[in-house]
CSV table of C-alpha atoms in Angstrom, one decimal:
chain,number,residue,atom,x,y,z
A,19,UNK,CA,31.3,0.4,1.8
A,20,UNK,CA,27.8,2.4,1.9
A,21,UNK,CA,25.0,2.2,4.5
A,22,UNK,CA,21.8,0.2,2.7
A,23,UNK,CA,19.0,2.2,3.0
A,24,UNK,CA,16.1,1.9,5.1
A,25,UNK,CA,12.7,1.4,3.5
A,26,UNK,CA,9.0,0.9,6.2
A,27,UNK,CA,6.7,-1.3,4.6
A,28,UNK,CA,3.7,-0.9,6.0
A,29,UNK,CA,0.9,-3.6,6.3
A,30,UNK,CA,3.6,-6.5,5.0
A,31,UNK,CA,2.3,-9.7,6.6
A,32,UNK,CA,1.0,-10.4,3.8
A,33,UNK,CA,0.4,-9.5,0.0
A,34,UNK,CA,1.6,-6.9,-2.0
A,35,UNK,CA,3.2,-5.8,1.6
A,36,UNK,CA,4.9,-9.0,2.0
A,37,UNK,CA,6.0,-8.8,-1.5
A,38,UNK,CA,7.3,-5.5,-1.3
A,39,UNK,CA,9.8,-6.8,2.6
A,40,UNK,CA,10.5,-9.7,-0.1
A,41,UNK,CA,12.0,-7.4,-2.8
A,42,UNK,CA,12.9,-4.5,-1.6
A,43,UNK,CA,15.4,-7.6,1.2
A,44,UNK,CA,16.7,-8.4,-3.1
A,45,UNK,CA,17.3,-5.3,-4.0
A,46,UNK,CA,19.9,-4.6,-1.0
A,47,UNK,CA,17.6,-2.0,2.1
A,48,UNK,CA,17.6,-2.8,5.0
A,49,UNK,CA,13.6,-3.3,5.8
A,50,UNK,CA,11.3,-2.4,8.5
A,51,UNK,CA,7.9,-3.1,8.1
A,52,UNK,CA,5.0,-3.6,10.1
A,53,UNK,CA,1.0,-4.9,10.2
A,54,UNK,CA,-1.9,-6.4,13.3
A,55,UNK,CA,-0.3,-9.0,13.2
A,56,UNK,CA,2.9,-9.5,15.2
A,57,UNK,CA,4.3,-13.6,14.7
A,58,UNK,CA,3.8,-13.3,11.0
A,59,UNK,CA,4.9,-9.8,10.3
A,60,UNK,CA,7.7,-10.7,12.0
A,61,UNK,CA,8.3,-13.7,9.7
A,62,UNK,CA,8.0,-12.1,7.0
A,63,UNK,CA,11.0,-9.9,7.9
A,64,UNK,CA,13.6,-12.0,9.3
A,65,UNK,CA,13.5,-14.0,5.7
A,66,UNK,CA,14.9,-10.3,4.3
A,67,UNK,CA,17.5,-10.0,7.6
A,68,UNK,CA,14.2,-6.7,8.1
A,69,UNK,CA,12.7,-6.6,11.7
A,70,UNK,CA,8.7,-6.7,11.7
A,71,UNK,CA,6.9,-4.6,14.1
A,72,UNK,CA,4.1,-3.6,15.4
A,73,UNK,CA,1.2,-1.5,13.3
A,74,UNK,CA,-1.9,-0.7,13.2
A,75,UNK,CA,-2.3,3.0,10.7
A,76,UNK,CA,-5.4,3.5,12.4
A,77,UNK,CA,-5.0,4.1,16.4
A,78,UNK,CA,-2.0,7.3,16.6
A,79,UNK,CA,-0.4,6.1,20.2
A,80,UNK,CA,1.2,3.0,17.9
A,81,UNK,CA,1.9,4.5,14.9
A,82,UNK,CA,4.0,6.7,16.9
A,83,UNK,CA,5.7,4.1,18.8
A,84,UNK,CA,6.4,2.6,16.0
A,85,UNK,CA,7.9,5.3,14.6
A,86,UNK,CA,10.1,5.9,17.4
A,87,UNK,CA,11.4,2.3,16.6
A,88,UNK,CA,11.9,2.7,13.0
A,89,UNK,CA,14.0,6.3,14.1
A,90,UNK,CA,16.0,3.9,17.0
A,91,UNK,CA,16.7,1.0,15.1
A,92,UNK,CA,17.3,2.8,11.8
A,93,UNK,CA,17.8,7.4,12.4
A,94,UNK,CA,16.4,7.7,9.0
A,95,UNK,CA,13.9,5.8,6.0
A,96,UNK,CA,14.7,6.5,2.4
A,97,UNK,CA,11.4,4.7,1.4
A,98,UNK,CA,8.0,4.5,2.8
A,99,UNK,CA,5.5,2.2,1.6
A,100,UNK,CA,2.2,3.1,2.7
A,101,UNK,CA,0.8,-0.4,2.2
A,102,UNK,CA,-2.1,-0.6,4.5
A,103,UNK,CA,-5.2,-1.1,3.5
A,104,UNK,CA,-8.1,-3.0,3.1
A,105,UNK,CA,-11.9,-3.0,1.2
A,106,UNK,CA,-15.0,-4.2,3.5
A,107,UNK,CA,-18.6,-5.5,1.5
A,108,UNK,CA,-18.9,-4.7,-1.3
A,109,UNK,CA,-23.3,-3.6,-0.7
A,110,UNK,CA,-25.4,-0.3,-2.4
A,111,UNK,CA,-24.7,3.1,-1.2
A,112,UNK,CA,-27.9,2.5,0.5
A,113,UNK,CA,-27.1,-0.6,2.3
A,114,UNK,CA,-24.1,-0.2,3.2
A,115,UNK,CA,-23.7,0.5,7.5
A,116,UNK,CA,-21.6,3.1,8.8
A,117,UNK,CA,-18.9,0.5,10.3
A,118,UNK,CA,-17.8,-0.1,6.7
A,119,UNK,CA,-17.0,3.1,5.9
A,120,UNK,CA,-15.0,4.5,8.6
A,121,UNK,CA,-12.9,1.5,8.9
A,122,UNK,CA,-11.9,1.6,5.2
A,123,UNK,CA,-11.7,5.9,6.1
A,124,UNK,CA,-9.7,4.8,9.4
A,125,UNK,CA,-7.0,2.6,7.1
A,126,UNK,CA,-7.0,3.6,3.9
A,127,UNK,CA,-6.9,7.5,3.6
A,128,UNK,CA,-6.1,8.6,7.9
A,129,UNK,CA,-3.5,6.1,8.2
A,130,UNK,CA,-1.6,7.0,5.7
A,131,UNK,CA,-2.2,10.7,5.7
A,132,UNK,CA,-1.0,9.8,10.1
A,133,UNK,CA,1.4,7.2,8.7
A,134,UNK,CA,3.4,10.3,6.2
A,135,UNK,CA,2.8,12.9,9.3
A,136,UNK,CA,5.1,10.4,11.5
A,137,UNK,CA,7.6,9.5,9.8
A,138,UNK,CA,8.5,13.1,7.8
A,139,UNK,CA,11.2,14.3,9.7
A,140,UNK,CA,13.4,10.8,9.4
A,141,UNK,CA,12.3,10.7,5.7
A,142,UNK,CA,13.4,14.3,5.8
A,143,UNK,CA,16.8,13.2,7.2
A,144,UNK,CA,18.1,11.5,4.1
A,145,UNK,CA,19.9,12.2,1.0
A,146,UNK,CA,16.9,11.3,-1.3
A,147,UNK,CA,13.0,9.9,-0.1
A,148,UNK,CA,10.8,8.3,-1.3
A,149,UNK,CA,7.0,8.1,-0.3
A,150,UNK,CA,5.1,5.6,-2.2
A,151,UNK,CA,1.3,5.4,-1.3
A,152,UNK,CA,-0.6,2.4,-2.2
A,153,UNK,CA,-4.0,3.3,-4.7
A,154,UNK,CA,-6.1,1.5,-7.3
A,155,UNK,CA,-7.6,1.4,-10.1
A,156,UNK,CA,-10.5,2.5,-8.2
A,157,UNK,CA,-9.1,6.3,-7.3
A,158,UNK,CA,-10.3,7.3,-11.8
A,159,UNK,CA,-12.6,4.3,-11.8
A,160,UNK,CA,-15.9,3.1,-10.6
A,161,UNK,CA,-18.1,0.7,-9.2
A,162,UNK,CA,-21.2,-0.3,-8.0
A,163,UNK,CA,-21.5,-1.4,-4.4
A,164,UNK,CA,-17.7,0.1,-4.3
A,165,UNK,CA,-19.0,3.6,-3.7
A,166,UNK,CA,-16.6,3.4,0.5
A,167,UNK,CA,-14.0,2.5,-1.0
A,168,UNK,CA,-13.8,3.9,-4.5
A,169,UNK,CA,-13.5,7.5,-2.3
A,170,UNK,CA,-10.9,6.2,-0.1
A,171,UNK,CA,-8.2,5.6,-3.0
A,172,UNK,CA,-9.7,8.7,-5.3
A,173,UNK,CA,-8.2,10.4,-1.6
A,174,UNK,CA,-5.0,9.0,-2.0
A,175,UNK,CA,-4.7,9.7,-5.6
A,176,UNK,CA,-5.7,13.4,-4.0
A,177,UNK,CA,-2.9,12.6,-0.5
A,178,UNK,CA,-0.3,11.8,-2.7
A,179,UNK,CA,-0.3,14.4,-5.9
A,180,UNK,CA,-0.8,17.2,-2.8
A,181,UNK,CA,2.7,16.0,-1.0
A,182,UNK,CA,3.6,16.7,-4.9
A,183,UNK,CA,3.3,20.5,-4.4
A,184,UNK,CA,4.1,20.7,-0.7
A,185,UNK,CA,7.3,18.5,-1.0
A,186,UNK,CA,8.1,20.7,-4.3
A,187,UNK,CA,11.9,21.9,-3.9
A,188,UNK,CA,13.1,19.3,-1.1
A,189,UNK,CA,14.6,15.6,-2.7
A,190,UNK,CA,11.4,13.7,-1.9
A,191,UNK,CA,10.5,11.6,-4.1
A,192,UNK,CA,6.5,11.1,-4.7
A,193,UNK,CA,4.6,7.7,-6.3
A,194,UNK,CA,0.7,6.5,-6.4
A,195,UNK,CA,1.0,2.7,-7.8
A,196,UNK,CA,-2.4,1.9,-8.6
A,197,UNK,CA,-3.4,-1.6,-9.1
A,198,UNK,CA,-6.5,-3.5,-10.9
A,199,UNK,CA,-6.8,-6.8,-9.7
A,200,UNK,CA,-4.4,-8.4,-7.3
A,201,UNK,CA,-5.0,-11.6,-6.0
A,202,UNK,CA,-4.7,-11.3,-2.6
A,203,UNK,CA,-5.6,-11.8,1.0
A,204,UNK,CA,-7.7,-8.4,0.0
A,205,UNK,CA,-11.5,-9.7,-1.0
A,206,UNK,CA,-11.4,-12.4,1.6
A,207,UNK,CA,-11.3,-8.9,3.7
A,208,UNK,CA,-14.0,-7.6,1.7
A,209,UNK,CA,-16.2,-10.4,1.7
A,210,UNK,CA,-16.0,-11.0,6.3
A,211,UNK,CA,-14.1,-14.3,5.6
A,212,UNK,CA,-16.0,-16.2,2.6
A,213,UNK,CA,-13.2,-17.6,1.0
A,214,UNK,CA,-15.4,-18.9,-1.9
A,215,UNK,CA,-16.8,-15.4,-2.4
A,216,UNK,CA,-14.0,-14.4,-2.3
A,217,UNK,CA,-13.1,-17.0,-5.4
A,218,UNK,CA,-15.1,-16.3,-7.1
A,219,UNK,CA,-13.5,-12.4,-8.1
A,220,UNK,CA,-11.5,-14.3,-9.4
A,221,UNK,CA,-13.1,-16.9,-11.9
A,222,UNK,CA,-11.8,-17.5,-15.1
A,223,UNK,CA,-9.1,-15.2,-15.7
A,224,UNK,CA,-5.3,-14.5,-14.1
A,225,UNK,CA,-5.1,-11.8,-12.0
A,226,UNK,CA,-2.3,-9.8,-11.1
A,227,UNK,CA,0.1,-11.2,-8.2
A,228,UNK,CA,2.0,-9.1,-4.8
A,229,UNK,CA,5.3,-9.9,-6.7
A,230,UNK,CA,4.1,-8.1,-10.5
A,231,UNK,CA,2.7,-5.3,-7.9
A,232,UNK,CA,6.1,-5.0,-6.0
A,233,UNK,CA,8.4,-5.3,-9.0
A,234,UNK,CA,7.0,-2.4,-10.0
A,235,UNK,CA,7.6,-1.1,-6.6
A,236,UNK,CA,10.9,-1.6,-6.8
A,237,UNK,CA,11.8,0.1,-9.4
A,238,UNK,CA,9.8,2.9,-9.3
A,239,UNK,CA,12.6,3.6,-5.6
A,240,UNK,CA,15.7,2.0,-7.8
A,241,UNK,CA,15.6,5.0,-10.3
A,242,UNK,CA,18.0,7.6,-10.3
A,243,UNK,CA,17.3,10.4,-7.9
A,244,UNK,CA,16.4,13.0,-9.9
A,245,UNK,CA,14.4,10.4,-11.9
A,246,UNK,CA,10.0,10.6,-10.0
A,247,UNK,CA,7.8,7.8,-11.2
A,248,UNK,CA,4.7,9.8,-10.3
A,249,UNK,CA,2.3,7.0,-10.6
A,250,UNK,CA,2.1,3.4,-12.2
A,251,UNK,CA,-1.4,1.7,-13.6
A,252,UNK,CA,-0.6,-1.5,-13.6
A,253,UNK,CA,-3.9,-4.6,-15.0
A,254,UNK,CA,-3.7,-8.1,-15.3
A,255,UNK,CA,-4.5,-7.7,-20.0
A,256,UNK,CA,-7.8,-9.2,-18.6
A,257,UNK,CA,-9.4,-6.3,-16.8
A,258,UNK,CA,-9.7,-2.7,-19.2
A,259,UNK,CA,-11.7,-1.3,-16.3
A,260,UNK,CA,-13.1,-2.1,-12.7
A,261,UNK,CA,-16.3,-3.2,-13.9
A,262,UNK,CA,-15.0,-4.7,-17.3
A,263,UNK,CA,-12.7,-8.2,-17.1
A,264,UNK,CA,-12.9,-10.5,-20.1
A,265,UNK,CA,-13.0,-13.7,-18.8
A,266,UNK,CA,-13.3,-17.8,-19.8
A,267,UNK,CA,-15.6,-19.6,-19.2
A,268,UNK,CA,-14.5,-23.4,-20.1
């Protein structure tokens, strides 16, 4: 019997990340997942017989420790899902504090770059490997108050396309998943824990769920090795653009 493929998922303690852990586990992957909330990540991983480890993608030491543990447990990585990331605030450029921009760039861009760099040696040990980067429709659209976040997701799009060029000729696929409105803890974090304000984001519309996006990730990583889904854009039907959503008023 063949050994199960190994999937590494960052930010797996909630939302899209947790849904991806569960879905890939159901697909037969051995899942190793990391997040800052250790107790929570261990619980999610245990649901699929996987491993949950502490990981902060903003910290190089944390990344190195995580990847070393992955190597000792599996020896290779077949699929890397760079999911960890966040949004901070929804304010105009002239009023946004530096720490919001720095926080988003550290997690969404530098964290993704560092994780990918650290994992490439283990990805190269797999017969066929795959890097999945969680982008956003904010990677090719903009909206008021979103300059910092949209800039990071434009960067993720650029990184994904660059990796596709740099890894061309190797058996490593690269996919960017670009969701629209997804109801997770995303807006709660963006608004500093303000649950009421977060709920307003989804008022009058049926948003996507973490499971919807996990379905798309699972589809991409289970294609035959010669098939590369370069990018996927997924939105709720009611969302025509990042700034245009048809909301029901009843």
